[in-house]
Coordinates of C-alpha atoms and ligand atoms in Angstrom, one line a residue:
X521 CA 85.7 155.6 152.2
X522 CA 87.8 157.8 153.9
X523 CA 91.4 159.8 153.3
X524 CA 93.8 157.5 154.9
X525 CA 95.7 159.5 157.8
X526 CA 99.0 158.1 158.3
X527 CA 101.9 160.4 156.7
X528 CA 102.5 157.5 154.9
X529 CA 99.2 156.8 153.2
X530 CA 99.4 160.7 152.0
X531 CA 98.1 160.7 148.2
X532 CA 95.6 157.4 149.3
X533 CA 91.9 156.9 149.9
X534 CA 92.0 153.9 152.5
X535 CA 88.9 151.7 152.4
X536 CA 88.4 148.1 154.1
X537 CA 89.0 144.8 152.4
X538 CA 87.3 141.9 151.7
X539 CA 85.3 140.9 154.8
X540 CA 87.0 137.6 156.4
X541 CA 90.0 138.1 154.5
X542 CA 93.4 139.1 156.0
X543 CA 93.1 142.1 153.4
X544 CA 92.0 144.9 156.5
X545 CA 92.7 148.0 154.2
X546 CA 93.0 148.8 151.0
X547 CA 95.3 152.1 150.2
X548 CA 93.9 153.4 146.9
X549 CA 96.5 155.9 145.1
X550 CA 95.2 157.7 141.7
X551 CA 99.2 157.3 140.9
X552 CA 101.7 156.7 142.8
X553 CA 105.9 155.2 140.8
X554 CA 105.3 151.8 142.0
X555 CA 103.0 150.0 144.5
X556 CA 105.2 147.5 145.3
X557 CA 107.9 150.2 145.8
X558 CA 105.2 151.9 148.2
X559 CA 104.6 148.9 150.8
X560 CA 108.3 148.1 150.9
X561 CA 108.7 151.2 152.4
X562 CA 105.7 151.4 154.5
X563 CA 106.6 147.5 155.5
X564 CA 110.6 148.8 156.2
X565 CA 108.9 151.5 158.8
X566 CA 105.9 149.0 160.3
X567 CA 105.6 145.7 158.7
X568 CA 101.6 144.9 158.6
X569 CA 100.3 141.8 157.4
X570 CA 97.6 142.3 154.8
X571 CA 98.0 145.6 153.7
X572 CA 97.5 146.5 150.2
X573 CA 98.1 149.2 147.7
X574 CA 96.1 149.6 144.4
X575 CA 97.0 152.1 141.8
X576 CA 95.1 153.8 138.5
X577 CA 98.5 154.7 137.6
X578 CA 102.0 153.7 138.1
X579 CA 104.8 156.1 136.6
X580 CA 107.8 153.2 137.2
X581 CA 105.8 150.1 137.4
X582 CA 108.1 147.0 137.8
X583 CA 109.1 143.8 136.6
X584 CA 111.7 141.1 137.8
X585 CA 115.3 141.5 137.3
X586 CA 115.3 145.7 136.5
X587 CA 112.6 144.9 134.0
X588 CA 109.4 147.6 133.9
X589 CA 105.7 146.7 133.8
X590 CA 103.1 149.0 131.7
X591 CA 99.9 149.7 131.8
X592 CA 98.4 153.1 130.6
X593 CA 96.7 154.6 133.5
X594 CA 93.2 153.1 134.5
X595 CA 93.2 150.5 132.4
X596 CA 94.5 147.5 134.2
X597 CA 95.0 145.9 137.4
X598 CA 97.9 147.1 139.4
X599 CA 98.2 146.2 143.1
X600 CA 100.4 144.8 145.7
X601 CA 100.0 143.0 149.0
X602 CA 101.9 142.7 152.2
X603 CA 102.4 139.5 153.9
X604 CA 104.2 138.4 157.1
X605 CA 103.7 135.0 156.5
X606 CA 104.3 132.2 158.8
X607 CA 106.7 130.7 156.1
X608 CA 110.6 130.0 156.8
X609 CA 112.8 132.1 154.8
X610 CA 113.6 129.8 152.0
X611 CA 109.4 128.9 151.6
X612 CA 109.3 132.9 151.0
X613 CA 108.9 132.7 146.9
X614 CA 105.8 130.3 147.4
X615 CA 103.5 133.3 148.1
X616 CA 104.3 133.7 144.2
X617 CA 102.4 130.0 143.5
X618 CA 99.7 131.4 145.8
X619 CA 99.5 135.1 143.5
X620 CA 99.3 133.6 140.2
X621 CA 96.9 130.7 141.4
X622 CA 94.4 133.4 142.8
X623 CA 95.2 135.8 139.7
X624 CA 94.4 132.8 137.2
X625 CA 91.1 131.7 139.8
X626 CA 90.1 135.7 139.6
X627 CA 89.8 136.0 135.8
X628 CA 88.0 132.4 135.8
X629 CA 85.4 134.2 138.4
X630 CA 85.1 137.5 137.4
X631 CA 85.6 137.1 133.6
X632 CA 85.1 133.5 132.6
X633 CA 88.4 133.3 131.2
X634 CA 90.7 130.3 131.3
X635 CA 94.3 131.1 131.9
X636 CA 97.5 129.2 132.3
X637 CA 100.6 129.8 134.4
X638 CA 103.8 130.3 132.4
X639 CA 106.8 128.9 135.4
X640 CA 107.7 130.8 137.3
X641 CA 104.2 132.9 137.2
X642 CA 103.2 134.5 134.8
X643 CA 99.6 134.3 134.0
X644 CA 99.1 133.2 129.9
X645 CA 96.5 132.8 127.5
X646 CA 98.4 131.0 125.1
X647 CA 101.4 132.9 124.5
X648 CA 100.2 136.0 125.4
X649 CA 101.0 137.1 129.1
X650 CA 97.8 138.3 130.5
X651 CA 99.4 139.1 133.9
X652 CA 102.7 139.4 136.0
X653 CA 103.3 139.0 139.3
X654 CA 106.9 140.3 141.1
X655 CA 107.3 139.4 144.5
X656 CA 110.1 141.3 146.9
X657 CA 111.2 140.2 150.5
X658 CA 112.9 141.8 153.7
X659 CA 114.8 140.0 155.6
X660 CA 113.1 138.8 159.0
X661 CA 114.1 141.2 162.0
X662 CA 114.0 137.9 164.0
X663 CA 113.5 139.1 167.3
X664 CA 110.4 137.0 167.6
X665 CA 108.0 140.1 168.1
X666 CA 104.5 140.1 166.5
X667 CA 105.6 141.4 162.4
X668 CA 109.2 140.4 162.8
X669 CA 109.3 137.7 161.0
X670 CA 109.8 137.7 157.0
X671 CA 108.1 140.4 155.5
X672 CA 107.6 140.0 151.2
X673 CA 105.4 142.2 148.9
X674 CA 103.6 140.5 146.3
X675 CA 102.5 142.7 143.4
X676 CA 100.0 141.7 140.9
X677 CA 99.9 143.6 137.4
X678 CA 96.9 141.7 135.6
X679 CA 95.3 143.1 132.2
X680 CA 92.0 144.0 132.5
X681 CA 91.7 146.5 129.2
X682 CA 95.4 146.8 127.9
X683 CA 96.7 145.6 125.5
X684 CA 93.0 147.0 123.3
X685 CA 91.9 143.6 121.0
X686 CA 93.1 143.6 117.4
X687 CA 92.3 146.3 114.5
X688 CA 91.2 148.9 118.1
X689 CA 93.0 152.2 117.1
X690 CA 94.6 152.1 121.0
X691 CA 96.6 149.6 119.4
X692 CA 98.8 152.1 118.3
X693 CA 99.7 153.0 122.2
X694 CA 100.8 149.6 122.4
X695 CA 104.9 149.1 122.3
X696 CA 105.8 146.9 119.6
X697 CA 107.3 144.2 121.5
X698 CA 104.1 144.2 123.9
X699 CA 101.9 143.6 120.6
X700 CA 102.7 140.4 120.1
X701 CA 103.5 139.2 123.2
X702 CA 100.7 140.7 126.1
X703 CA 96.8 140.2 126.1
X704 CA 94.1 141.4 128.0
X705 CA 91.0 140.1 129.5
X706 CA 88.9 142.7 126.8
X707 CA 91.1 141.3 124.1
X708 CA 90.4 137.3 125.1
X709 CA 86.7 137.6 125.8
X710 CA 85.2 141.1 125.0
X711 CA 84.1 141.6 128.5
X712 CA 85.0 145.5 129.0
X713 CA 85.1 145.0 132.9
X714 CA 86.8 147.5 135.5
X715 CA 89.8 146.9 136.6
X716 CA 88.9 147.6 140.4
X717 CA 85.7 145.7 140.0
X718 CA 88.4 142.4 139.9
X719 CA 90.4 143.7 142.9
X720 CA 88.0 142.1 145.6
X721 CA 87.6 138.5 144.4
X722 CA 91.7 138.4 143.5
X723 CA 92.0 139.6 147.1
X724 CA 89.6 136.6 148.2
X725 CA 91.1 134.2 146.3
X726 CA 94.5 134.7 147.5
X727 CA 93.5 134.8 151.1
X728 CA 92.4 131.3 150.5
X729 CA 95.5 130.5 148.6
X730 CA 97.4 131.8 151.1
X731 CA 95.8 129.8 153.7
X732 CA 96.3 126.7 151.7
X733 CA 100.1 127.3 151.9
X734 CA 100.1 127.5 155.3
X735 CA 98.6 123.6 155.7
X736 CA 100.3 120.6 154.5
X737 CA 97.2 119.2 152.5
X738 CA 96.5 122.7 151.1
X739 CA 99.8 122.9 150.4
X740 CA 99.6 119.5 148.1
X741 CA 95.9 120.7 146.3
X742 CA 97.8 124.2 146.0
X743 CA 100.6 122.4 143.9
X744 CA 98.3 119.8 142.1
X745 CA 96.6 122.5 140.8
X746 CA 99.8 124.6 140.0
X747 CA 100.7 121.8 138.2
X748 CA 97.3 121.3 136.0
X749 CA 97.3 124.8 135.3
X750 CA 101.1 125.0 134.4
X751 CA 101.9 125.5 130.7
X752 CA 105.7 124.8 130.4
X753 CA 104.7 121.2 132.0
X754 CA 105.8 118.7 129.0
X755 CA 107.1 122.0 126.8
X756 CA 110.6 122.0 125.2
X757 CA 112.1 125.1 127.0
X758 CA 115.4 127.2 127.4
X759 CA 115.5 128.5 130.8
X760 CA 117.8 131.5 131.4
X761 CA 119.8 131.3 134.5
X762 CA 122.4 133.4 135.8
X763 CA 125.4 131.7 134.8
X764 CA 123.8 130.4 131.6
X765 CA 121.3 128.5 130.0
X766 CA 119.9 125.2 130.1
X767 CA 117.6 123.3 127.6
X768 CA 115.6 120.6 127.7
X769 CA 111.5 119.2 128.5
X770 CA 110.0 120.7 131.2
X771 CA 109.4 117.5 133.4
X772 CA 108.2 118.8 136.6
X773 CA 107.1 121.4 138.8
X774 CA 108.7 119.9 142.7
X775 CA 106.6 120.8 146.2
X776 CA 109.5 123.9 146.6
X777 CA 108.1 125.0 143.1
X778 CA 111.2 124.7 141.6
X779 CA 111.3 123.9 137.9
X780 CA 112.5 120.0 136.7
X781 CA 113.9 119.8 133.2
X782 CA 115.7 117.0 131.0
X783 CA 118.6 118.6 130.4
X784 CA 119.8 115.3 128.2
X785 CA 122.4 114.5 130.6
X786 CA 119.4 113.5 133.4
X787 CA 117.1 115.6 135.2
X788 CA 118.0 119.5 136.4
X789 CA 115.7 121.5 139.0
X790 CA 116.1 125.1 139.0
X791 CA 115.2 127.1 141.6
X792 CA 114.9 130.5 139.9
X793 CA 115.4 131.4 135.9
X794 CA 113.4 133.2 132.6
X795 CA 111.7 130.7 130.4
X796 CA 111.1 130.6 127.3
X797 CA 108.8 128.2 125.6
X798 CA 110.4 126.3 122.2
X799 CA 107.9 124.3 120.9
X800 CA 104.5 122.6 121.9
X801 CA 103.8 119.6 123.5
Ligands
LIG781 C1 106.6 140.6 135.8 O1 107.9 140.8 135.5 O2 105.8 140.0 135.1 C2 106.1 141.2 137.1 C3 105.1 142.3 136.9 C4 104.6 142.8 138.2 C5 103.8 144.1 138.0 C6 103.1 144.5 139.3 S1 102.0 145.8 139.0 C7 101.8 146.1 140.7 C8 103.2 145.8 141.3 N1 103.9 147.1 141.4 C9 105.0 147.0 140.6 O3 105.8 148.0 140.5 N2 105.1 145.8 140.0 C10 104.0 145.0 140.4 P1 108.7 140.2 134.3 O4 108.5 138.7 134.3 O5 110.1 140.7 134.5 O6 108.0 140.8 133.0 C11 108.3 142.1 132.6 C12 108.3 142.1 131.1 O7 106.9 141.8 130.7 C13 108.7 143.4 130.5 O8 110.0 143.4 130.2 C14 107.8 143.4 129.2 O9 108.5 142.7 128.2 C15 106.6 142.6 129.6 N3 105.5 143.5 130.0 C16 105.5 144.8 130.5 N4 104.3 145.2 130.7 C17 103.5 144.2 130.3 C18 102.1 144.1 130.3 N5 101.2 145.0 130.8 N6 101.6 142.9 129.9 C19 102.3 141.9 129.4 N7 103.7 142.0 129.4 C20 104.2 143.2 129.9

């Protein structure tokens, strides 16, 4: 391990990644407001594929749309991960398919816990999000040099001890709203693992998610297996968009990842929206 030296790193122990991943270094920050925050900036300076930022602690932690993301610190997993991938523009948001595939694959290795993807990707164990994942792009400098091309962070808030299982007197740390809504992987199975202890085999299995993207027949297993995990498949939903809302059964998940629903008046695919899950199957 050694102090990372780069103004930029200031704050971070650096350490290596995986070995055979595209992870080469890991920036470890006791706190830091947001890690996805951190690598926009260091990717806005020097754009580095596969550079990663973990934190104990966030102070701003954040979700889509202005939302925020919370975690108490050291209890969970909170970490983000710069790609340049060889994707066009408009493919950008499918890194997001290949994060909460890995993040759902991570908690089934390191934990023995089955999870299901809520569209667009949140991770679930039944209704209870388990883990979030917020992905933010730059736009491509486009002047063909190596790192010019479309730079997005992908940050990965999974809950490894937070929210504490039921009747735990942390509950009372827990905001209401989070209480019945968010779970953890000590809550769903006990296991009282550490959060950083997950880190490497969620970097692993996004490096081979990622690689699946980047193949047409990976790219097909990648979405079969989007769709098998995918609880809002076959669910009555309301989807949120920005101009209004749409109901109807959740028919289909397409190969762009956009969301297929039976609106009543035939079939509507939406690229980007909030769901929320009505009824069962
Ligand atoms: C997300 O947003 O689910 C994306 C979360 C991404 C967090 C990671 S942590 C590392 C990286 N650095 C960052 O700054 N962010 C990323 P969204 O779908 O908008 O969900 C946010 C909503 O989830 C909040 O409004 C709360 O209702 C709820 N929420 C907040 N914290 C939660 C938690 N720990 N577990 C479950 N739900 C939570």
């Amino acid at each position: 391990m050694s102090e990372a030296t780069e103004p930029e790193a200031e704050g971070a122990v650096a350490t290596s990644g995986p070995p055979g991943t595209c992870f080469f270094e890991v920036r470890r920050f006791s706190q830091v407001d947001s890690t996805n925050r951190y690598l926009l900036d260091v990717a806005r300076r020097r754009p580095r594929h596969g550079l990663v930022a973990v934190a104990d602690h966030q102070r701003a932690g954040r979700g889509r749309l202005g939302r925020s993301w919370e975690a108490p610190p050291g209890t969970n997993l909170l970490v983000s991960v710069l790609l340049v991938p060889e994707l066009p523009p408009a493919e950008l948001h499918l890194c997001n398919v290949a994060a909460a595939l890995a993040t759902a694959q991570a908690c089934r290795r390191a934990a023995s816990l089955e999870t299901q993807l809520k569209w667009p990707n949140d991770v679930v164990v039944g209704e209870r999000k388990l883990g979030g994942i917020l992905a933010e792009s730059l736009p491509a400098k486009g002047d063909g040099a190596p790192g010019s091309g479309s730079v997005v962070v992908v940050g990965i808030g999974l809950n490894v001890r937070w929210p504490p299982p039921e009747g735990d007197p942390g509950e009372a740390s827990v905001p209401e709203d989070l209480r019945r809504s968010a779970t953890s992987i000590l809550r769903e199975t006990g296991s009282d693992l550490d959060p950083q202890d997950l880190l490497s085999v969620l970097l692993v299995a996004l490096d081979e998610r990622m690689a699946e993207l980047a193949d047409p027949g990976g790219r097909l297993r990648l979405f079969a297996e989007y769709r098998r995990c995918c609880a809002t498949l076959g669910r009555e939903v309301a989807v949120t968009l920005p101009d209004g809302e749409i109901r109807g059964r959740a028919l289909d998940i397409t190969g762009e990842g956009h969301l297929v629903v039976d609106g009543g008046s035939g079939p509507l695919t939406v690229a980007a929206g909030d769901v929320v899950h009505l009824r069962g199957r």
